Coordinates of C-alpha atoms in Angstrom, one line a residue:
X1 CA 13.0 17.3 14.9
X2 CA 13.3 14.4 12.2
X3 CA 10.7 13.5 9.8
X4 CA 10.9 10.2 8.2
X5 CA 9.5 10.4 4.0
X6 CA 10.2 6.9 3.4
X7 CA 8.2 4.6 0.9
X8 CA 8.3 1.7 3.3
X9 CA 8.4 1.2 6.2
X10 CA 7.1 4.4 6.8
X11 CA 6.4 6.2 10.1
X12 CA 4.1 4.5 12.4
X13 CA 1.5 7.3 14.6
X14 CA 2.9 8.5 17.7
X15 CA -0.1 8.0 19.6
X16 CA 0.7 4.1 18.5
X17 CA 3.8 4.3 19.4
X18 CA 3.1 5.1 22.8
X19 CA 1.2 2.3 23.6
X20 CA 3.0 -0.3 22.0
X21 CA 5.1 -0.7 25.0
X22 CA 2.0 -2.3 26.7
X23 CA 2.3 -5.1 24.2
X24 CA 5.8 -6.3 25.6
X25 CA 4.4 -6.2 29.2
X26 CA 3.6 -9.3 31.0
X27 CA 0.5 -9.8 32.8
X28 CA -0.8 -12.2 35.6
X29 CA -0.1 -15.4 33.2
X30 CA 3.3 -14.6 33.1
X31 CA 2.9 -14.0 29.3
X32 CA 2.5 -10.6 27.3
X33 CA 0.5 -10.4 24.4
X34 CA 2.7 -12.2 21.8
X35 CA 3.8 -14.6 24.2
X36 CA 0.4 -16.7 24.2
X37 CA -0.6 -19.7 22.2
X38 CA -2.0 -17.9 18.6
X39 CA -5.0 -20.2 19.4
X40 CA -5.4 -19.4 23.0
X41 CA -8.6 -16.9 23.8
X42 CA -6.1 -14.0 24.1
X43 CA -5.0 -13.8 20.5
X44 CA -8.1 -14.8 18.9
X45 CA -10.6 -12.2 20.7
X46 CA -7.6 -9.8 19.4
X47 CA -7.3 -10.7 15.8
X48 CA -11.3 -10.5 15.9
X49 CA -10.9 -7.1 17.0
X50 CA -8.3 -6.5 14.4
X51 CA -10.9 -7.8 11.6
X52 CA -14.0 -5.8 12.9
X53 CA -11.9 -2.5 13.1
X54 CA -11.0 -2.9 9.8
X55 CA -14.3 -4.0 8.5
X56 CA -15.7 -1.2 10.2
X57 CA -13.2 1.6 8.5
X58 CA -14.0 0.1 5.0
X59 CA -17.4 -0.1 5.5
X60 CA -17.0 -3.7 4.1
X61 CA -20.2 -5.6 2.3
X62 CA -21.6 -8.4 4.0
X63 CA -20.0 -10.8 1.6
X64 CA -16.3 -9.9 1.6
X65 CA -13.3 -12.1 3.7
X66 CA -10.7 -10.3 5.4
X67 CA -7.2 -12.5 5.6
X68 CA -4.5 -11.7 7.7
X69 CA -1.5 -13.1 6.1
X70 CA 2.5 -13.5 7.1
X71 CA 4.5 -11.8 4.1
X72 CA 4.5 -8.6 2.1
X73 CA 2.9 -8.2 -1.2
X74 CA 5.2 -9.5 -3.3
X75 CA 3.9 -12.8 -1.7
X76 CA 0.7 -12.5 -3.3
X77 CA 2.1 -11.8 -6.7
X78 CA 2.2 -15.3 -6.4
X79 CA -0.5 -16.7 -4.6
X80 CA -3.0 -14.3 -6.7
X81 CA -2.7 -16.8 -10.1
X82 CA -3.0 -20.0 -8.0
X83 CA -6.1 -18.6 -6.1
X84 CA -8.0 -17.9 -8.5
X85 CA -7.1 -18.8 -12.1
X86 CA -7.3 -22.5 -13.7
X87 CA -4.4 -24.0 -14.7
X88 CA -3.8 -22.7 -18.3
X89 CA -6.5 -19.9 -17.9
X90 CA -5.0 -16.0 -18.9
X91 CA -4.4 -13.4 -16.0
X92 CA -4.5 -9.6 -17.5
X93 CA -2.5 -7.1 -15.8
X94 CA -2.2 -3.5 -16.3
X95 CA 1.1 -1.6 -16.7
X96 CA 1.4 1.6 -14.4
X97 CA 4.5 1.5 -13.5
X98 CA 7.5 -0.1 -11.5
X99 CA 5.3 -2.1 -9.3
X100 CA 2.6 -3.2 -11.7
X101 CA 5.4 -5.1 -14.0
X102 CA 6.6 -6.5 -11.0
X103 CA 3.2 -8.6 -10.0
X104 CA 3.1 -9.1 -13.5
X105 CA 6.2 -10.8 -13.9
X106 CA 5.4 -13.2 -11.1
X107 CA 2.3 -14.1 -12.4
X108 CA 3.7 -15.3 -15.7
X109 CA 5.6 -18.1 -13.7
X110 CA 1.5 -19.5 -13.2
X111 CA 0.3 -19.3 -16.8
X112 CA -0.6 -16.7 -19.8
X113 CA -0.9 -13.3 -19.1
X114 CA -2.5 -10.4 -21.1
X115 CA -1.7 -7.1 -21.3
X116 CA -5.4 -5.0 -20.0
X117 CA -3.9 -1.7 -20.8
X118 CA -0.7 0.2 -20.2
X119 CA 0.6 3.9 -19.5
X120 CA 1.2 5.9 -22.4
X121 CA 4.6 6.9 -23.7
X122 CA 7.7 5.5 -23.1
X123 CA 8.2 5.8 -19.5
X124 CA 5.2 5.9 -16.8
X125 CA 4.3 9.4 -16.3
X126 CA 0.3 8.5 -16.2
X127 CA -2.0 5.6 -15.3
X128 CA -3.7 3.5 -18.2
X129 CA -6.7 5.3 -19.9
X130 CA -10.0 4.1 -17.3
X131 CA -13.3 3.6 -19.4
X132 CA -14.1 0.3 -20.2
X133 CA -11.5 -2.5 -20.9
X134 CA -11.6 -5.3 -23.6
X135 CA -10.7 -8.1 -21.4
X136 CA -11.6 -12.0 -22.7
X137 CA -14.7 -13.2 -21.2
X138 CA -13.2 -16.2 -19.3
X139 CA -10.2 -14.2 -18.0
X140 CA -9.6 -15.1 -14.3
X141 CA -8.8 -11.6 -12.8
X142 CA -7.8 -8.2 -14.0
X143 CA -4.9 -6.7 -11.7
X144 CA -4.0 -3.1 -12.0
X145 CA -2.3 -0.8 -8.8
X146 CA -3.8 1.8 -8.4
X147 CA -1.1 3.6 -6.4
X148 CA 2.2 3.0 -7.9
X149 CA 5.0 3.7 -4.7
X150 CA 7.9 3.9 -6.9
X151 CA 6.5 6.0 -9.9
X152 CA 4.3 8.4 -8.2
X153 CA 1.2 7.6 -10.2
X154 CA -2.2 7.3 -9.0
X155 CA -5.4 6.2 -11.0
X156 CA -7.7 9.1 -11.1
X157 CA -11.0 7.0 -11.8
X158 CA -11.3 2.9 -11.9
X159 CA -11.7 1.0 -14.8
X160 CA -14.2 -1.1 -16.3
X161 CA -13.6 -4.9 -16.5
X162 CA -17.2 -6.0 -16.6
X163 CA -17.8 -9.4 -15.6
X164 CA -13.7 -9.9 -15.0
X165 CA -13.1 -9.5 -11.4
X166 CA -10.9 -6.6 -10.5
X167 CA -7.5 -7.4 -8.5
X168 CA -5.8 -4.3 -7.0
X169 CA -2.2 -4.2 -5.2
X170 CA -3.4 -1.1 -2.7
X171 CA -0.8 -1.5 -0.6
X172 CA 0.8 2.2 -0.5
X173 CA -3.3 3.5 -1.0
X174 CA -5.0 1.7 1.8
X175 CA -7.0 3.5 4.3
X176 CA -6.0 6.6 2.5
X177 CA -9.6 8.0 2.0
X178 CA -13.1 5.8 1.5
X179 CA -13.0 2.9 -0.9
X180 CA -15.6 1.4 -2.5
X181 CA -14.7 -2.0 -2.1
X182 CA -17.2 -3.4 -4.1
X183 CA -16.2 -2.5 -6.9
X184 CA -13.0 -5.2 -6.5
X185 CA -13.4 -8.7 -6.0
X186 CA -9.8 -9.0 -4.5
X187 CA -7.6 -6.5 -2.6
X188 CA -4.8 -7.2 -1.0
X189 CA -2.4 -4.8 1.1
X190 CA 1.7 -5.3 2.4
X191 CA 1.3 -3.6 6.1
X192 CA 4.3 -1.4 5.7
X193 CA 2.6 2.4 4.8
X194 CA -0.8 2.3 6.7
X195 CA -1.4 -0.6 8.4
X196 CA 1.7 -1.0 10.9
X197 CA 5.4 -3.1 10.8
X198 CA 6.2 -5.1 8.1
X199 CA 5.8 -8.8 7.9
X200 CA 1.9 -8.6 7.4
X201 CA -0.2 -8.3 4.6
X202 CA -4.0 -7.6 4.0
X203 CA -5.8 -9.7 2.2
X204 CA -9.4 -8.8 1.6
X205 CA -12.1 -11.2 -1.1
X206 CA -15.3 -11.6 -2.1
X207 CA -16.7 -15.2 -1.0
X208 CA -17.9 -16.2 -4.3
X209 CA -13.9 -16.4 -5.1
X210 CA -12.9 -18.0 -2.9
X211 CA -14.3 -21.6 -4.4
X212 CA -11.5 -21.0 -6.7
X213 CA -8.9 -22.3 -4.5
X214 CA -7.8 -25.4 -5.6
X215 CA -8.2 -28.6 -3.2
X216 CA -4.6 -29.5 -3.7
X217 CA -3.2 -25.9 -3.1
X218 CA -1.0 -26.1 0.3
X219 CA -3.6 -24.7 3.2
X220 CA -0.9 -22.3 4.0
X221 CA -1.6 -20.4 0.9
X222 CA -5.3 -21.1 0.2
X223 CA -7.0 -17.9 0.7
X224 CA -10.1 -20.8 1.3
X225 CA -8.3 -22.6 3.7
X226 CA -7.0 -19.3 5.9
X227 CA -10.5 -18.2 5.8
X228 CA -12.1 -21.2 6.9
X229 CA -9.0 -21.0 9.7
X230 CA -9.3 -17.6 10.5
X231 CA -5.8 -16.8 9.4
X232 CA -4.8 -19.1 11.6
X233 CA -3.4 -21.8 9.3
X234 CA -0.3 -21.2 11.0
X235 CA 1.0 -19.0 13.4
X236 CA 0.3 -15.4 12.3
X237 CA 2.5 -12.5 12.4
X238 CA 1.1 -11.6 16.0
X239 CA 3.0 -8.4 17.2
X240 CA 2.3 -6.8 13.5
X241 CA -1.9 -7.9 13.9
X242 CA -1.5 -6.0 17.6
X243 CA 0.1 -3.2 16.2
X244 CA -2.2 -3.3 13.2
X245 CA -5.5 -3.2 15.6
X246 CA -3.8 0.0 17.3
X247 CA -3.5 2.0 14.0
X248 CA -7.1 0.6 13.2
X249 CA -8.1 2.1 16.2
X250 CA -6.1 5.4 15.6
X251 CA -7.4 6.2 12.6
X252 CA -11.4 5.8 13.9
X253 CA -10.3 8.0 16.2
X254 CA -9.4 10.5 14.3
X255 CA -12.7 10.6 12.5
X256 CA -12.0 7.5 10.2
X257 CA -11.1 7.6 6.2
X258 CA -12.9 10.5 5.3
X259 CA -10.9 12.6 8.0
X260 CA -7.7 10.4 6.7
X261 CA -8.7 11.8 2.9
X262 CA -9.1 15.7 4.4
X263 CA -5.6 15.4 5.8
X264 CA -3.7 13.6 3.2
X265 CA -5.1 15.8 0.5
X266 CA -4.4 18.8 2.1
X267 CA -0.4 17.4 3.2
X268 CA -0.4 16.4 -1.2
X269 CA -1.5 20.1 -2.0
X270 CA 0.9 22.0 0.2
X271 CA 4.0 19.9 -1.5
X272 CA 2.6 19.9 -4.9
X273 CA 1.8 23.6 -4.7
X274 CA 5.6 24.4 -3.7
X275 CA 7.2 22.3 -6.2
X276 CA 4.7 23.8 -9.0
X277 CA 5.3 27.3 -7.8
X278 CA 9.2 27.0 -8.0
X279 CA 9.6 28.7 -11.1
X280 CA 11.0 25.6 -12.5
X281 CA 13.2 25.0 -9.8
X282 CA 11.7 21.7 -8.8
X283 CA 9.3 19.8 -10.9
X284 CA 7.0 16.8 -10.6
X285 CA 6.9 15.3 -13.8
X286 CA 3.7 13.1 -13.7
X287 CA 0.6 14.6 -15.5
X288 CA -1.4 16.3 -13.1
X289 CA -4.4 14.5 -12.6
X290 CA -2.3 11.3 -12.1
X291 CA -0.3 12.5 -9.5
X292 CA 0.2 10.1 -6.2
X293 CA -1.8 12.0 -3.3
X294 CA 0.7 10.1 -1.3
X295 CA 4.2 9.2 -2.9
X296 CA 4.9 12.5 -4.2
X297 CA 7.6 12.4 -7.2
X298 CA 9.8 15.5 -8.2
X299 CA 13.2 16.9 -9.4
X300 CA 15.3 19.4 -9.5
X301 CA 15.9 21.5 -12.9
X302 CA 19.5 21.3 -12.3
X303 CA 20.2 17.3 -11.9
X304 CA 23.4 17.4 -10.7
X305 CA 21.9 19.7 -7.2
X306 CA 20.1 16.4 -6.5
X307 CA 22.8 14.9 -4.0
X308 CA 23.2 18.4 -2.5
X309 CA 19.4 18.8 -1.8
X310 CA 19.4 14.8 -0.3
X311 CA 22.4 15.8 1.8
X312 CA 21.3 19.4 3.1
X313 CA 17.7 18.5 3.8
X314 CA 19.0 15.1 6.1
X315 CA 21.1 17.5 7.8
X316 CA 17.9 19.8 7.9
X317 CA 16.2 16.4 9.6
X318 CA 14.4 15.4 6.2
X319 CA 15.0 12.2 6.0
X320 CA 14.8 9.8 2.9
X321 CA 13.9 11.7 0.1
X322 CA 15.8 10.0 -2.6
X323 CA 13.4 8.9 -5.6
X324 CA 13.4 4.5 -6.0
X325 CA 16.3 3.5 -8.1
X326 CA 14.4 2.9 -11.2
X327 CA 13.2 6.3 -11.5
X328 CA 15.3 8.5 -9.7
X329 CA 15.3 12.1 -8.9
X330 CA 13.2 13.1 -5.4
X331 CA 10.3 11.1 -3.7
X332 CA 8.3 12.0 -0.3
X333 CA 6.0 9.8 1.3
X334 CA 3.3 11.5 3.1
X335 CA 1.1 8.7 4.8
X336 CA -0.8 8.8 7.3
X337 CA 1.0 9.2 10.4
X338 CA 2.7 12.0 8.5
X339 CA 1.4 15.1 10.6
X340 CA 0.9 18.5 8.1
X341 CA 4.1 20.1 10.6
X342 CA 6.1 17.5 8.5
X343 CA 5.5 18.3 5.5
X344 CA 5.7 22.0 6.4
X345 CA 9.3 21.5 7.0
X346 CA 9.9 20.0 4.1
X347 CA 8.5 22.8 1.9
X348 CA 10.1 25.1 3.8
X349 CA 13.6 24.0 3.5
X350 CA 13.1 23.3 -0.6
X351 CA 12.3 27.3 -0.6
X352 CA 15.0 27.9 0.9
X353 CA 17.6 25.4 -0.8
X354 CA 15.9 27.0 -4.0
X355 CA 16.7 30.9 -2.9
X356 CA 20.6 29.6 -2.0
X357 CA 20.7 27.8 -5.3
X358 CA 18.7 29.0 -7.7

């Protein structure tokens, strides 16, 4: 059997799988379900369904929005500074890692942005310090991402921004485990790990933010005006909201985040624990406490065994294991739909790839 360990787009559940195909069949209208007008009954009683699953998983507060927007993340890199900050007004951002210099990149293109705190050292091998952050008093937002995909790093605790609302990019930590998501006062999500096919992201704010939009902003990417439309500004990406509901549904049914948590933590702990009981022969090299429970980062002691490993273990049916370009080495993504059998594979074939070349 294959098991897929890709960042993104990772493997969808196969209980989803199997009912997708009811998606693509037609019924008595002559139309299947992304055939219909998005602002027909059809569509709209299922992107209200989509919302209260969601709602429902998180636990949301009374007083939070949840968007369903076409794009990925990187889309919101964007629209984040034009949401919510003045024109002129400073955006902090802080620096974990590959993907946290990315939507901080984009949102100097808006206006000023400030530095909230960075990873020690040279390279990323830890989150930012948490504790409380000096942040200017009339700073529009502090972002941080609190999973970073392509590093491996994971914030153990949240910081402090006091009055500063709290952005997060939890796109690859999503319906992970729990959340307290009012603690943020915007979180946004590309629907590629958890959620379902890419070409959806997750947008989810608290209302008093949302008077931020500015008038003139196009309504396409007014978080006000999407609300206000119920993501239906324009046509949304249908199939992906359908799909989305599905793994909504999945995951209740397997006893919701807290039984998502259980099972990812124990999938993180069976890798970890072979790669730290290699003797060397494989290593993760991001402090312990700030490990990824998900995007697990390692290496091999012996570099130049890296293609060999990445060649013997697609053979084996491990597939896509190579570490992001900018960091190289190993990486295996173990989101939800990963079962624990996967995983067991995989630490199976590094012991033995480690007794024929250690």
């Amino acid at each position: 059997m294959a098991w897929n360990f890709a960042a993104g787009p990772a493997r969808l559940p196969d209980a989803v799988l199997a009912q997708a195909g009811a998606l693509f069949r037609r019924a008595d209208d002559g139309a299947c379900c992304i055939e219909r007008p998005f602002s027909g009954p059809h569509f709209r009683t299922a992107l209200a369904n989509a919302r209260q699953r969601l709602a429902g998983l998180l636990d949301l507060p009374s007083n939070y929005r949840i968007l369903f927007m076409a794009g990925g993340a990187m889309q919101q890199f964007s629209l984040l500074p034009m949401n919510l900050a003045r024109a002129g007004q400073a955006v902090a951002y802080a620096d974990s890692g590959y993907w946290s210099r990315r939507a901080r990149q984009e949102a100097g293109w808006s206006g000023p942005v400030i530095e909230a705190a960075r990873h020690p050292g040279a390279s990323a091998l830890a989150a930012p310090v948490a504790g409380k952050w000096a942040l200017p008093a009339n700073c529009a937002y502090c972002h941080i991402t609190p999973n970073e995909t392509a590093d491996g790093i994971a914030y153990p605790a949240l910081p402090d921004t006091g009055a500063v609302p709290l952005v997060a990019d939890c796109t690859s930590s999503l319906l992970l485990a729990p959340l307290a998501v009012d603690k943020f006062g915007l979180i946004y999500a590309s629907a590629q790990k958890n959620i379902g096919p890419a070409g959806l992201c997750v947008v989810i704010v608290r209302e008093d933010l949302l008077e931020r939009s500015p008038a003139a902003l196009p309504a396409v990417f007014s978080y006000r005006r999407q609300v206000e439309a119920g993501s239906c500004v324009n046509t949304p990406p249908m199939l992906a909201l359908e799909m989305a509901a599905l793994v909504f549904e999945w995951i209740a049914g397997q006893g919701g985040l807290p039984a998502m948590a259980a099972a990812n933590q124990a999938k993180a702990a069976l890798l970890y624990g072979a790669i730290d009981g290699s003797g060397g022969f494989y290593r993760a090299p991001v402090e312990v406490a700030h490990r990824s429970p998900v995007n697990v980062r390692f290496e091999l002691a012996v570099e130049a065994l890296t293609e060999r490993f990445i060649e013997q273990a697609a053979a084996a049916g491990l597939q896509h294991l190579r570490g992001h370009p900018q960091v190289g080495g190993l990486r295996a993504s173990l989101y939800n739909a990963m079962p624990l059998a996967g995983v067991e594979a995989l630490v199976d074939f590094m012991a033995d790839f480690a007794r024929r070349h250690g």
